[in-house]
PDB file of C-alpha atoms and ligand atoms in Angstrom:
ATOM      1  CA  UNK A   1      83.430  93.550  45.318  1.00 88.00           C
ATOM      2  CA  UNK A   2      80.449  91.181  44.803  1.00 95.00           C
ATOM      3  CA  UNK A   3      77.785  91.013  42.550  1.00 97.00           C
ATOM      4  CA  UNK A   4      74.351  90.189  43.588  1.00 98.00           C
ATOM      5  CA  UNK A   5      73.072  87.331  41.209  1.00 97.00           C
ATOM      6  CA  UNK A   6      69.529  87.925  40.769  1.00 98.00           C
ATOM      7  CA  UNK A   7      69.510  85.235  37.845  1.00 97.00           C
ATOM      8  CA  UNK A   8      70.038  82.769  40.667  1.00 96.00           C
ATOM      9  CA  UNK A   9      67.907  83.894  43.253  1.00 94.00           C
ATOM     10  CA  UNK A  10      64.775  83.905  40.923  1.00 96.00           C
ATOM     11  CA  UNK A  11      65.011  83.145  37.225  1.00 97.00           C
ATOM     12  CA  UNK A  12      61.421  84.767  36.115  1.00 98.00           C
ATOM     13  CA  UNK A  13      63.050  88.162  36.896  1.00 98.00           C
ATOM     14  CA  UNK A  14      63.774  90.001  33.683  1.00 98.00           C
ATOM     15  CA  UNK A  15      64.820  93.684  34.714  1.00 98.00           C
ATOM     16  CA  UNK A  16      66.643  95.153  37.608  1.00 98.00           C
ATOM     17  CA  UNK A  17      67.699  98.774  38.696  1.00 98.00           C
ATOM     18  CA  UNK A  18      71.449  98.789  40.401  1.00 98.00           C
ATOM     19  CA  UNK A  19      74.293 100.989  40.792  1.00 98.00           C
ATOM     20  CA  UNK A  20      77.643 100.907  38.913  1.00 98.00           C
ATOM     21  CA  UNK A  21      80.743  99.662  40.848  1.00 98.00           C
ATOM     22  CA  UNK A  22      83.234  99.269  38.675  1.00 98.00           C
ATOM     23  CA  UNK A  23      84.292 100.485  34.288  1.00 98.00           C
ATOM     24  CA  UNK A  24      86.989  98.783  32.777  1.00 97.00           C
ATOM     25  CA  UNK A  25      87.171 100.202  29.470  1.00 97.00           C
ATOM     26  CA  UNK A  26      84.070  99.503  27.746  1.00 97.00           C
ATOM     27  CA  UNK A  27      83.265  96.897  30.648  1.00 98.00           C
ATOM     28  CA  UNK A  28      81.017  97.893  34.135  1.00 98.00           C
ATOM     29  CA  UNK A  29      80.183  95.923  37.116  1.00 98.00           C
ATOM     30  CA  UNK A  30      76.964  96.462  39.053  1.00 98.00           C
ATOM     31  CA  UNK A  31      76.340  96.146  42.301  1.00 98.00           C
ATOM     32  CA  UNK A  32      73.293  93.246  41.038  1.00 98.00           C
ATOM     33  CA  UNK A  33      71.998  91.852  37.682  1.00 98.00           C
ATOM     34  CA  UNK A  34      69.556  90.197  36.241  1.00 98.00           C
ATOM     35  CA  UNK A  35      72.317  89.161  32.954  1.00 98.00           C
ATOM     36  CA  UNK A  36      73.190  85.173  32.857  1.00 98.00           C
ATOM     37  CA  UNK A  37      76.763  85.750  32.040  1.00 98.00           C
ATOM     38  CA  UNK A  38      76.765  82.067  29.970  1.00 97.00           C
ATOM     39  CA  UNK A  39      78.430  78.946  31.409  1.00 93.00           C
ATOM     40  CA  UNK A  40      77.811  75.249  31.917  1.00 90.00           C
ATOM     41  CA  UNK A  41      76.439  74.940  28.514  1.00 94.00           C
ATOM     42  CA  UNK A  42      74.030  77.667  28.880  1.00 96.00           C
ATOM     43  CA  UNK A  43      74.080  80.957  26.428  1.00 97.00           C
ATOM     44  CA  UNK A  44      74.870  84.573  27.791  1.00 98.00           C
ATOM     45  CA  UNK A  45      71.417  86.304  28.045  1.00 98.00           C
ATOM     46  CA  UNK A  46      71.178  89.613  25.865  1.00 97.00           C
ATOM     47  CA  UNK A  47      69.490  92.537  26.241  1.00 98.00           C
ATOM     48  CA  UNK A  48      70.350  96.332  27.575  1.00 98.00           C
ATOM     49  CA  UNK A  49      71.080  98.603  30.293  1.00 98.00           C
ATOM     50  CA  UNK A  50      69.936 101.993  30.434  1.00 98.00           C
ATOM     51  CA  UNK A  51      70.425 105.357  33.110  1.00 97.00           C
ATOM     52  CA  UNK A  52      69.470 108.310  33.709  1.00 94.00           C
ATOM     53  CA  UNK A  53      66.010 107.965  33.492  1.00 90.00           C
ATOM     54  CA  UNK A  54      66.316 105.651  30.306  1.00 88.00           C
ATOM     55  CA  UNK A  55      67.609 109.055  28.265  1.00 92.00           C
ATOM     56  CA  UNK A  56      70.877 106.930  27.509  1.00 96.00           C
ATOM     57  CA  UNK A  57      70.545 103.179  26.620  1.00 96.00           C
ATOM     58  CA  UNK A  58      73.016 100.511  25.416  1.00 98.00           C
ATOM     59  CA  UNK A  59      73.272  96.955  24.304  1.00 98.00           C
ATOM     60  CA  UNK A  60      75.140  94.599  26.213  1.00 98.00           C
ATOM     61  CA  UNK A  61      77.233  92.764  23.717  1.00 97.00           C
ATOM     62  CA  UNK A  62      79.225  90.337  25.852  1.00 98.00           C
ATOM     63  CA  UNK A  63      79.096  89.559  29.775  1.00 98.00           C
ATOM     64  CA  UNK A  64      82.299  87.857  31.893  1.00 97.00           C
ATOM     65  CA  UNK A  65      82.154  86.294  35.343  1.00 96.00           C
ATOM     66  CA  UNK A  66      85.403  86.955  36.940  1.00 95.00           C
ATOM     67  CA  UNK A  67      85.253  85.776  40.460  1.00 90.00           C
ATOM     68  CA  UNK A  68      82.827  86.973  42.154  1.00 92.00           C
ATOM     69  CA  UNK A  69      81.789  89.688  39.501  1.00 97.00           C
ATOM     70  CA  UNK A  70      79.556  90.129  36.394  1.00 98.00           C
ATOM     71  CA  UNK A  71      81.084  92.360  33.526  1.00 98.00           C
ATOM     72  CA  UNK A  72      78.869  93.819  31.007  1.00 98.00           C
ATOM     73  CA  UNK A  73      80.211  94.756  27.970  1.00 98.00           C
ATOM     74  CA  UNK A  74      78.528  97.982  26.235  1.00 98.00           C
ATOM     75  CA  UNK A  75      78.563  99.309  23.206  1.00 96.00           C
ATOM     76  CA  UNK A  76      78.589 102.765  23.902  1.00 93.00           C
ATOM     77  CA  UNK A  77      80.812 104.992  26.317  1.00 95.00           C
ATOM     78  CA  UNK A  78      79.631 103.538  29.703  1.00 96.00           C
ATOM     79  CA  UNK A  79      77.984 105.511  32.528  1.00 97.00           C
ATOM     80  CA  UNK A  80      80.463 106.412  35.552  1.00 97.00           C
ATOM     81  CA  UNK A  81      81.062 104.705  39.144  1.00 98.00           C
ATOM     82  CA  UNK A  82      78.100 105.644  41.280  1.00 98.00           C
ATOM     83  CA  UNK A  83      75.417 105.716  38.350  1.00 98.00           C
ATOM     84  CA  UNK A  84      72.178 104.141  39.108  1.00 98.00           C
ATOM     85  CA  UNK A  85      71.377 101.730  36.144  1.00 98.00           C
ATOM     86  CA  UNK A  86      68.318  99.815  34.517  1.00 98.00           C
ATOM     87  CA  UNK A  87      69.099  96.496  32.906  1.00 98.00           C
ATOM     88  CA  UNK A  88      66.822  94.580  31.159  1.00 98.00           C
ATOM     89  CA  UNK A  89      67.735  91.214  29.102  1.00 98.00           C
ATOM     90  CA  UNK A  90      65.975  89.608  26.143  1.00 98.00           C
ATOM     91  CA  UNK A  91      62.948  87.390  27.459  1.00 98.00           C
ATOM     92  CA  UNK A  92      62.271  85.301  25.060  1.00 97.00           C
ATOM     93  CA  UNK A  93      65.670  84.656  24.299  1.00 97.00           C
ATOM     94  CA  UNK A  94      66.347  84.143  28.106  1.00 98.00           C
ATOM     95  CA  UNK A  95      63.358  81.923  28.359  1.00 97.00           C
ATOM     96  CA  UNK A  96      63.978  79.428  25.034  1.00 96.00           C
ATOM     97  CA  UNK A  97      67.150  78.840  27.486  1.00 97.00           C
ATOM     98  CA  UNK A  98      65.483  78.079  30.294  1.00 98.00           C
ATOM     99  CA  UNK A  99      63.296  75.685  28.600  1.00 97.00           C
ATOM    100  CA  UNK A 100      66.119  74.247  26.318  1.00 97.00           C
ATOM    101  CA  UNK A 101      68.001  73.655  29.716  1.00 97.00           C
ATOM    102  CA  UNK A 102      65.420  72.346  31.736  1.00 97.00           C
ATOM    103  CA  UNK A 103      64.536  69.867  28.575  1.00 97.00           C
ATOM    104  CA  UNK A 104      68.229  68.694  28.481  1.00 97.00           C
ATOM    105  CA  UNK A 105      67.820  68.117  32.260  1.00 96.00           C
ATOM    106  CA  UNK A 106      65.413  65.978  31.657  1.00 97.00           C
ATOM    107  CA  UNK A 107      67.015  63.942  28.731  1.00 96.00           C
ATOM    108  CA  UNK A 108      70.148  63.784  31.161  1.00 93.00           C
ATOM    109  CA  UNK A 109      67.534  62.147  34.105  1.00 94.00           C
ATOM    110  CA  UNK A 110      65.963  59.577  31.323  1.00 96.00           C
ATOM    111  CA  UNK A 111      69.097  58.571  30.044  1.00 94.00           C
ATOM    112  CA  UNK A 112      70.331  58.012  33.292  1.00 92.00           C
ATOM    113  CA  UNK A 113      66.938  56.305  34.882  1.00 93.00           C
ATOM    114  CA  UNK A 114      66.558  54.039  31.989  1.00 94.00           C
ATOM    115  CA  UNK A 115      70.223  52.939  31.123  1.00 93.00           C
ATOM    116  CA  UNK A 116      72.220  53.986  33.709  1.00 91.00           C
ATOM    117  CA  UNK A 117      74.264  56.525  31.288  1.00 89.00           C
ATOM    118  CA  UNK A 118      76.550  59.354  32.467  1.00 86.00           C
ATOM    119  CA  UNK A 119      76.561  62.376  30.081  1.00 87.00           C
ATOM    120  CA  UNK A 120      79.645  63.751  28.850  1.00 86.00           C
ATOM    121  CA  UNK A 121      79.176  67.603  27.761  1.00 88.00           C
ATOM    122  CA  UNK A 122      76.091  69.417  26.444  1.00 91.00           C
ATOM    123  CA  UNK A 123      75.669  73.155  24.833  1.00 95.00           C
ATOM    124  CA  UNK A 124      72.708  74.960  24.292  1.00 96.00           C
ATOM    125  CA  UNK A 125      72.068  77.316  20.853  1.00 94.00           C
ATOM    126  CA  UNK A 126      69.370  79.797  19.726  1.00 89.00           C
ATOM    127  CA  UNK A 127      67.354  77.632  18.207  1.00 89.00           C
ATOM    128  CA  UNK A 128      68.579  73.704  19.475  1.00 95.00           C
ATOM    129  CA  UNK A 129      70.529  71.994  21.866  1.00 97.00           C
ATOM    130  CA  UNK A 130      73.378  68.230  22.073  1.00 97.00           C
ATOM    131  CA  UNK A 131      74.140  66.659  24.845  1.00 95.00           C
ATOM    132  CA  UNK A 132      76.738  64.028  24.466  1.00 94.00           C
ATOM    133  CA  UNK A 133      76.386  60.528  26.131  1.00 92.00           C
ATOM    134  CA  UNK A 134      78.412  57.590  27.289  1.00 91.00           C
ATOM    135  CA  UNK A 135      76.358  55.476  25.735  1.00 90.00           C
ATOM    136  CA  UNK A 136      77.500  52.665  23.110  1.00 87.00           C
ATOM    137  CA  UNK A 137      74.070  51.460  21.634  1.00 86.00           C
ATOM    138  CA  UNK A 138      72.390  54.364  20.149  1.00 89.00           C
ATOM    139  CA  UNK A 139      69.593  52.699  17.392  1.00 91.00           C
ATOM    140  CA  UNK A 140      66.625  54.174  16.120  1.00 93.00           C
ATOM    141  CA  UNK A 141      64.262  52.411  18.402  1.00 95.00           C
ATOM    142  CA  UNK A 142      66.215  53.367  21.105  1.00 94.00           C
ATOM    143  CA  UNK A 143      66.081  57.282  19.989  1.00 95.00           C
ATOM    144  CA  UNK A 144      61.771  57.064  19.452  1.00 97.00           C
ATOM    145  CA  UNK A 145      61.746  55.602  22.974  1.00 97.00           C
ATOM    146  CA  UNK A 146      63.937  58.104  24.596  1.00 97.00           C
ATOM    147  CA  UNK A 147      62.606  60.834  23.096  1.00 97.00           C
ATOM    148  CA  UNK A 148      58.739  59.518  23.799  1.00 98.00           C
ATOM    149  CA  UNK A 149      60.251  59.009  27.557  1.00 98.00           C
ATOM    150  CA  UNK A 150      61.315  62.686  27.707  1.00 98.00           C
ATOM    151  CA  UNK A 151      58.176  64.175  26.409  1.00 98.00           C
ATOM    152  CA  UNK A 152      55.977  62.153  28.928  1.00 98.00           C
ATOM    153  CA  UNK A 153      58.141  63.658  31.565  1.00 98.00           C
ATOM    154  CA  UNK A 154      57.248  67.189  30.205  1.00 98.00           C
ATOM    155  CA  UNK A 155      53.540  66.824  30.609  1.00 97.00           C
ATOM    156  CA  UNK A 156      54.009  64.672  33.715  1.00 97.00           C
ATOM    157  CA  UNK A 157      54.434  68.326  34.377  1.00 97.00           C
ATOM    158  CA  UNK A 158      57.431  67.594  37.515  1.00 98.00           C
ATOM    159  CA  UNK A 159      58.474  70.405  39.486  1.00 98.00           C
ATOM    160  CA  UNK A 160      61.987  71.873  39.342  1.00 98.00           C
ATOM    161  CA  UNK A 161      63.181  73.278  42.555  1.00 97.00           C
ATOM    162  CA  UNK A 162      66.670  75.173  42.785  1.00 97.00           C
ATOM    163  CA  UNK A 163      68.538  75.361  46.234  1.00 96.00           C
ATOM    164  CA  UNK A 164      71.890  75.358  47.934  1.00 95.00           C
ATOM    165  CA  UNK A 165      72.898  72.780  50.116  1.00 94.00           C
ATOM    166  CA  UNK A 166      76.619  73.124  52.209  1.00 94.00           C
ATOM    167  CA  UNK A 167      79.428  71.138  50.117  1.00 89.00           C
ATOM    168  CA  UNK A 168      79.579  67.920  52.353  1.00 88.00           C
ATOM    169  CA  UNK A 169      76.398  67.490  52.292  1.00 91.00           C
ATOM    170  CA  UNK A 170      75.908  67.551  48.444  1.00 89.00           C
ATOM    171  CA  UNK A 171      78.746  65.319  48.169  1.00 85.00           C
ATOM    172  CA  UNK A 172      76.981  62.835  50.563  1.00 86.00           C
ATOM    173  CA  UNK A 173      74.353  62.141  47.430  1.00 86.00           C
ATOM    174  CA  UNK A 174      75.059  59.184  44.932  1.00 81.00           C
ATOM    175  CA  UNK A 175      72.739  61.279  41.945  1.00 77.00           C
ATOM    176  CA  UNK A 176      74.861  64.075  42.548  1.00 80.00           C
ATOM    177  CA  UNK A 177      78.196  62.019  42.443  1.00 68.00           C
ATOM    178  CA  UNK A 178      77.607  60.406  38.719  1.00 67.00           C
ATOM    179  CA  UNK A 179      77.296  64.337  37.606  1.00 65.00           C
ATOM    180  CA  UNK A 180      81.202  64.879  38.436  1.00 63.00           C
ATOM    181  CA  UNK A 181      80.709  67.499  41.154  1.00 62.00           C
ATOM    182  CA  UNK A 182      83.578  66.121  42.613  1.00 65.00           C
ATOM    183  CA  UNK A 183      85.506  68.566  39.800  1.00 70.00           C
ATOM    184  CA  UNK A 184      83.958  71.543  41.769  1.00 75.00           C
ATOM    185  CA  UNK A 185      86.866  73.769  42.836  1.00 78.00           C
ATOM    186  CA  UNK A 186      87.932  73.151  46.403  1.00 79.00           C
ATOM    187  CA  UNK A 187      87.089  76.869  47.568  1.00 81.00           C
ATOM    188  CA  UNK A 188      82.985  76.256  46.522  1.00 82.00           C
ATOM    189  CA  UNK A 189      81.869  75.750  49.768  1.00 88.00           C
ATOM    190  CA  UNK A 190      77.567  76.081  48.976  1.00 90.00           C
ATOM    191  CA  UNK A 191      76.491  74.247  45.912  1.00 91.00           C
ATOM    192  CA  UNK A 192      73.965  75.066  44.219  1.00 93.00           C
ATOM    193  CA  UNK A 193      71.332  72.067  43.264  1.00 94.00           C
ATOM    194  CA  UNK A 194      68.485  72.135  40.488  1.00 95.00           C
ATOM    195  CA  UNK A 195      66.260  69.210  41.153  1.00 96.00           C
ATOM    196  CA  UNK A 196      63.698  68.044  38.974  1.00 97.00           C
ATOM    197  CA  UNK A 197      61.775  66.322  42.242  1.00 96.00           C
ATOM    198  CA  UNK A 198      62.007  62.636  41.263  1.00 93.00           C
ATOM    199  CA  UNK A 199      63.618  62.593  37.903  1.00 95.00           C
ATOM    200  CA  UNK A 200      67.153  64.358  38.053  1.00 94.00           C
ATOM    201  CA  UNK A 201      69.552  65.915  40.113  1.00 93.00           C
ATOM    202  CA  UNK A 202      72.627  68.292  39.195  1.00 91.00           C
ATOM    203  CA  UNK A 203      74.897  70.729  40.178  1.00 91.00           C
ATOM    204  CA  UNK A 204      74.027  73.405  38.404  1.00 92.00           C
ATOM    205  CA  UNK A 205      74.419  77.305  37.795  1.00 93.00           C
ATOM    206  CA  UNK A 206      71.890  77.613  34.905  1.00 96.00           C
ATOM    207  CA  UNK A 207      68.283  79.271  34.953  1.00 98.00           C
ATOM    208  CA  UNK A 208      65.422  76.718  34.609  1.00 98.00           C
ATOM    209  CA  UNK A 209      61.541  76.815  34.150  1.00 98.00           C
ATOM    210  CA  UNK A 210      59.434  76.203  37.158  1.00 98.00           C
ATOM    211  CA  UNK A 211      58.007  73.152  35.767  1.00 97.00           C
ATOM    212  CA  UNK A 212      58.509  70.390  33.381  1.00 98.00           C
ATOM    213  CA  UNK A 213      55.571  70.870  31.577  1.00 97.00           C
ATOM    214  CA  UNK A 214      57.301  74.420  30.260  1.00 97.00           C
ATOM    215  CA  UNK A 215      59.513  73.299  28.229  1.00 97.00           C
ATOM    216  CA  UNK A 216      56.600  72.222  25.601  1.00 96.00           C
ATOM    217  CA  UNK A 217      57.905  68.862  24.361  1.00 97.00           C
ATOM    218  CA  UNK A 218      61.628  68.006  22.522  1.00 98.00           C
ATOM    219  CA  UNK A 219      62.299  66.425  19.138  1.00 98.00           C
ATOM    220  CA  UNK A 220      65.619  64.693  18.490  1.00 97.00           C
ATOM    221  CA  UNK A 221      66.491  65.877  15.103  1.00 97.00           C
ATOM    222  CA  UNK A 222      69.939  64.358  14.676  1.00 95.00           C
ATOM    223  CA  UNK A 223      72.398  61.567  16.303  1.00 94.00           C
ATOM    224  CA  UNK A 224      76.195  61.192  15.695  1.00 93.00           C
ATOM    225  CA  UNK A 225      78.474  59.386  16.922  1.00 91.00           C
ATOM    226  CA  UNK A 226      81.645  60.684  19.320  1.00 89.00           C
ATOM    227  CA  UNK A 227      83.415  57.192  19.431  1.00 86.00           C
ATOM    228  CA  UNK A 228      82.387  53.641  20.223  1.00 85.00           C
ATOM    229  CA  UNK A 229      80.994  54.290  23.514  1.00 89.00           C
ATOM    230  CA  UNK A 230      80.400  58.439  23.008  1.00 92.00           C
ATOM    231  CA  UNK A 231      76.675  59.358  21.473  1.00 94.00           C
ATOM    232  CA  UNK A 232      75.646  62.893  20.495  1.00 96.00           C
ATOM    233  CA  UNK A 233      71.712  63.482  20.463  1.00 96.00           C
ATOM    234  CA  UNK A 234      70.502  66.861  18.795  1.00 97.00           C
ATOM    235  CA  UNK A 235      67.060  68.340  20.089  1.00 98.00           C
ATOM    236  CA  UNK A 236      64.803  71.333  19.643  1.00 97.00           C
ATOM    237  CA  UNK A 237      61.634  72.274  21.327  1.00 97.00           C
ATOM    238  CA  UNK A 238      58.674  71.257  19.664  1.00 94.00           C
ATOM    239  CA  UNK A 239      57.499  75.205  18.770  1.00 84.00           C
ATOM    240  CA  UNK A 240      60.847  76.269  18.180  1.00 65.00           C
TER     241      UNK A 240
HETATM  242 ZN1   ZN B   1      72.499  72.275  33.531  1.00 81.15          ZN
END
């Protein structure tokens, strides 16, 4: 049993039809969905799934990847094995992620371009987003100019390409090697790349904007630190 991820074959895709495969208790697997089931810092999308002929609809209220399958969680007595489904997630919700991840994508590639930083962790929210740094001099100054950096990279409006590339292969490239992907599991044999072409580089299982210039511009609204050399930077989009 496999689940088609839709969420990784095109990100802009908001609503699916599919069949049911699988109800574990208030849990059902479908044969493909649209639903981001959260991970690498990235939010579980919301939204609903609906049958027969949208007469019956229900929230989605949590989502679990186990293996190669996406759970949904309902809220209401799920439709049986064989059922042909419509789900649907929360766009703008979806999309503030997208943007929020493509920005920290960006803050990870300036970081990294202009002081040669590895990050250490990052989590997106509703409304704002950290990504921690190994970084020991964190000033003011040094916060303007990397936040000024990062919003001339949004409207230097770079484009952000997603792909897989065969697991030697990835582990062949230095930008991908400063990301850790060398703590992939053994049995991942395609990974999967997002590229911002000429800025930053990651393995990556997220949903991104197609461009830079998306994402709107970022504020840093807060600093902490983590430890002498372990700096937390806070951001929101700029409309958010
Ligand atoms: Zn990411």
């Amino acid at each position: 049993m496999k689940t088609k991820l839709l969420y990784h074959e095109n990100s802009f895709t908001y609503e699916c039809t599919a069949r049911v495969v699988a109800v574990e208790g208030d849990e059902i697997a479908l044969d493909a969905t649209v639903f981001y089931p959260g991970g690498g810092g990235q939010m579980a999308d919301r939204g609903t799934i609906s049958w027969d002929d949208r007469c019956y609809q229900s929230n989605v209220i949590a989502l679990n990847k186990r293996s190669d399958v996406v759970w949904h969680t309902l809220d209401c007595i799920p439709p049986s094995v064989g059922t042909e489904v419509v789900g649907t997630i929360d766009w703008d919700f979806r999309y503030q992620m997208m943007r929020t991840h493509t920005a920290l994508h960006i803050l990870c590639g300036i970081i990294w371009r202009e002081f040669g930083v590895q990050v250490t962790g990052g989590q997106m929210y509703p409304d704002r987003a950290r990504m921690d740094f190994a970084m020991e001099n964190l000033d003011r100054e040094r916060i303007r100019y990397i936040e000024q950096k990062v919003n001339e990279a949004v409207e230097a409006d770079y484009p952000v390409r997603v792909y897989t590339l065969p697991r030697e292969k990835a582990f062949a490239i230095p930008d991908l090697i400063r990301t850790k992907i060398n703590l992939l599991p053994p049995e991942i044999e395609e990974v999967r790349i997002v590229e911002i072409v000429g800025l930053d580089l990651q393995a990556d299982g997220g949903t991104h904007v197609n461009h830079t210039k998306e994402v709107g511009g970022i504020k840093i609204t807060k600093t902490e630190n983590k430890g002498r050399i372990n700096k937390r930077l806070e951001i929101v989009l700029l409309d958010m």
